[in-house]
Coordinates of N, CA and C and ligand atoms in Angstrom, one line a residue:
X1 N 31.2 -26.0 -23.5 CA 30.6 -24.7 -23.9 C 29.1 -24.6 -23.5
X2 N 28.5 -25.7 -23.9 CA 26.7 -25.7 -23.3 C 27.0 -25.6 -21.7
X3 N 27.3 -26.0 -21.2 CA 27.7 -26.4 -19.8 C 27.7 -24.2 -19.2
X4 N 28.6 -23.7 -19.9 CA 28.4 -22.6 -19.4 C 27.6 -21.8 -19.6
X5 N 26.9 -21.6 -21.0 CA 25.7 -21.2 -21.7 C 24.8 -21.3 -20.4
X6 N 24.6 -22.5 -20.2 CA 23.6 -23.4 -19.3 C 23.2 -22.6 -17.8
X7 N 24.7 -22.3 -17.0 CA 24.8 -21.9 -16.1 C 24.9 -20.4 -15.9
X8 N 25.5 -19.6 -17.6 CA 24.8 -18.3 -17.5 C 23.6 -18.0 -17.4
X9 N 22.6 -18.6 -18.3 CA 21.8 -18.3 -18.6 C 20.4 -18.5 -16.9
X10 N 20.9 -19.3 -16.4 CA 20.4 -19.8 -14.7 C 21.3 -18.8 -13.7
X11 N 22.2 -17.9 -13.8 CA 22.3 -16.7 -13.3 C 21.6 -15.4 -13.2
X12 N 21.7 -15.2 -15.5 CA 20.6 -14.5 -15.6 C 19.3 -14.2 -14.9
X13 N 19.0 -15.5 -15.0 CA 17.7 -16.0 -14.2 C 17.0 -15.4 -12.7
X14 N 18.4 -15.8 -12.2 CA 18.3 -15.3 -10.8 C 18.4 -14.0 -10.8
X15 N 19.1 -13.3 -11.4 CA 19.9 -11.8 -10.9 C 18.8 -11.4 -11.2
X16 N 17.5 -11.6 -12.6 CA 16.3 -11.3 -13.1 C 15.5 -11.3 -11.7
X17 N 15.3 -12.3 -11.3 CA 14.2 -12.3 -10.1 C 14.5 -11.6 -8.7
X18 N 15.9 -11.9 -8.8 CA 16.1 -11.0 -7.7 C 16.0 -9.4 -7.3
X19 N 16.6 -9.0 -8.9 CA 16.0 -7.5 -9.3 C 14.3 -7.2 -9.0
X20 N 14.0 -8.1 -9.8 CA 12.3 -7.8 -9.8 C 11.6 -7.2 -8.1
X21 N 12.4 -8.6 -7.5 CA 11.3 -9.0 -6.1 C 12.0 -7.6 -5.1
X22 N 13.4 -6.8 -5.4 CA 13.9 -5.9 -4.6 C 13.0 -5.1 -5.4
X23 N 12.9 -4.7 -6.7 CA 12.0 -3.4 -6.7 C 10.3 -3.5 -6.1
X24 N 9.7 -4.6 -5.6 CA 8.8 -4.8 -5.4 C 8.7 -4.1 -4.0
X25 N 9.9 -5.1 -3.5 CA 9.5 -4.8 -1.8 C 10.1 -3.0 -1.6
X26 N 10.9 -2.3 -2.5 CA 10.6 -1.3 -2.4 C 9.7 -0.2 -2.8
X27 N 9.0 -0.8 -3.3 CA 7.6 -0.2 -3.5 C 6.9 0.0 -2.2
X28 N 7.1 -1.1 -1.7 CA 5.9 -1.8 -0.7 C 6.5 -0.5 0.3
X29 N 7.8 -0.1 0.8 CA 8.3 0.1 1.5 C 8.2 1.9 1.5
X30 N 7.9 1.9 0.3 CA 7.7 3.4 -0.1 C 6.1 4.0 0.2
X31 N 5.5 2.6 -0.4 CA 4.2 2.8 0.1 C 3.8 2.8 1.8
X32 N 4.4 2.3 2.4 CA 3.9 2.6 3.6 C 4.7 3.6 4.6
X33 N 5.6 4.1 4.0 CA 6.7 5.4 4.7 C 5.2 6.6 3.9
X34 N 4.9 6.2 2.9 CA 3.9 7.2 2.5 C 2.0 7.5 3.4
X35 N 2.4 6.2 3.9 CA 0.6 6.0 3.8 C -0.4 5.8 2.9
X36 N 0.4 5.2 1.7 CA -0.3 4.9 0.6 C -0.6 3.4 0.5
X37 N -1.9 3.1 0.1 CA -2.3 1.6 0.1 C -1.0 0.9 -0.7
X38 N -1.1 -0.5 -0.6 CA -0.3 -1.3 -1.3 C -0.9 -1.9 -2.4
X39 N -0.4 -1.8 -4.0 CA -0.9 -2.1 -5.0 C -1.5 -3.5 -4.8
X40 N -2.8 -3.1 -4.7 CA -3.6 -5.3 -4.6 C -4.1 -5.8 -3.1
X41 N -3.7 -4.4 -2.6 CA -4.6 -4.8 -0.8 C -6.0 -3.8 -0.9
X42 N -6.9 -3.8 0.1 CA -8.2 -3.5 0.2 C -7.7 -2.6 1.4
X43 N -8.2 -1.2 1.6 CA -8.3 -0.6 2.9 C -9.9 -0.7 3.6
X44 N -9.4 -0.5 4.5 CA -11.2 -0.5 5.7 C -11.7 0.9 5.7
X45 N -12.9 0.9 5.3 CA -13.2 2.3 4.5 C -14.8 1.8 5.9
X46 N -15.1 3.3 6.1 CA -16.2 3.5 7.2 C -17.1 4.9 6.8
X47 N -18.5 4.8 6.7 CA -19.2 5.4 6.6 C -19.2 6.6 7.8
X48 N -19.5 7.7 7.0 CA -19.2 8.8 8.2 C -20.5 8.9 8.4
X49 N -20.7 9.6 10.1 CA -21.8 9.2 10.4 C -23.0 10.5 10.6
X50 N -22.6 11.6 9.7 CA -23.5 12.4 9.4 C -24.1 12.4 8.0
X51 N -22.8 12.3 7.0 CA -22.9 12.8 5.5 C -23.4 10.8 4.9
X52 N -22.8 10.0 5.5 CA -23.0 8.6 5.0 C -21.8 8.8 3.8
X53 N -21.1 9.5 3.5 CA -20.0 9.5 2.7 C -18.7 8.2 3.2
X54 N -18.3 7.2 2.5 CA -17.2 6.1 2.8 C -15.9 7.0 2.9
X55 N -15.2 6.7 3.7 CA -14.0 7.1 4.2 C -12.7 6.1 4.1
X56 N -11.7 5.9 3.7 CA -10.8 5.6 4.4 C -10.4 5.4 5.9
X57 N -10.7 4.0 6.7 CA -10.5 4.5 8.4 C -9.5 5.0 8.7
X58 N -8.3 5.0 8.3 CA -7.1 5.3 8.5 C -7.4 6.6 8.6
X59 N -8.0 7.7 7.5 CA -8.3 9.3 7.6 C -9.4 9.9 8.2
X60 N -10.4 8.7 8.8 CA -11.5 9.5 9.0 C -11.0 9.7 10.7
X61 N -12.2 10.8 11.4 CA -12.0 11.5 12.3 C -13.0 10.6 13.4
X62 N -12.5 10.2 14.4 CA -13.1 9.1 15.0 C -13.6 10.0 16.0
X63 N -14.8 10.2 16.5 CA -15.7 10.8 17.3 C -16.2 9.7 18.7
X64 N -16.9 10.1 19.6 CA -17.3 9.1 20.6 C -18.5 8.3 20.2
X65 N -19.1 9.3 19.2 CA -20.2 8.3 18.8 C -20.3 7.7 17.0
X66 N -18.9 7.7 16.6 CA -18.7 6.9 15.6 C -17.7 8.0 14.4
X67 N -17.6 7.5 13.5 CA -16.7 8.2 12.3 C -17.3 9.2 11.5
X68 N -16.2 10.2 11.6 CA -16.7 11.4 10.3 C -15.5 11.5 9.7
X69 N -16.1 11.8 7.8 CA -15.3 12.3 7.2 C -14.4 13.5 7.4
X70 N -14.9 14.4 8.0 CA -14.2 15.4 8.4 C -14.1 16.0 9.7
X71 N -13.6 17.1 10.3 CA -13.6 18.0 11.7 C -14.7 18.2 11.6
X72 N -15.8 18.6 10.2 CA -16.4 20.2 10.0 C -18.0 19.0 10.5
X73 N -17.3 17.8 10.1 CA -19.4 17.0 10.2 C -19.1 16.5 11.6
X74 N -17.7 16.1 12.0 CA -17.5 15.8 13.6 C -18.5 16.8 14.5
X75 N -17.9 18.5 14.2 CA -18.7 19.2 15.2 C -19.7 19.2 14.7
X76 N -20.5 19.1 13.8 CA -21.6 19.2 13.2 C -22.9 18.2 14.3
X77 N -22.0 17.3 14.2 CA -22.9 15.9 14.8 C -23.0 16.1 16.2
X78 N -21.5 16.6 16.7 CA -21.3 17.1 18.4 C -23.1 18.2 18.5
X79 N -23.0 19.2 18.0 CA -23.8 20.1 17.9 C -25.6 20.1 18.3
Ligands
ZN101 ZN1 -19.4 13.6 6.3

């Protein structure tokens, strides 16, 4: 009877972690079908280069002579 106890309880175990680590990586999975950071990573964030406001690089608007927060400071800077 311990013997099975034993070996339930080291199923439990597993099916526990195995649940966990599937909901994790569908997080992760959702997060990036989103474009949303991943809970515990750092994004590359870039000063825009009129307003000096930090951006997300991912969203800012990449110009020839460096990053803007927006379209409106891009032409601003073109200008
Ligand atoms: Zn700006």
């Amino acid at each position: 009877m311990r013997y099975v106890l034993g070996v339930l309880a080291v199923l439990l175990l597993v099916w526990h972690w195995r649940s966990t680590r599937a909901a994790a990586l569908l997080q992760r999975q959702q997060a990036a079908t989103n474009h949303l950071p991943v809970k515990g990573t750092a994004q590359p964030m870039v000063a825009c280069g009129l307003c000096g406001v930090h951006v997300p690089a991912a969203d800012a608007i990449k110009g020839a002579d460096g990053s803007y927060c927006s379209m409106d400071h891009h032409r601003q800077a073109r200008d």
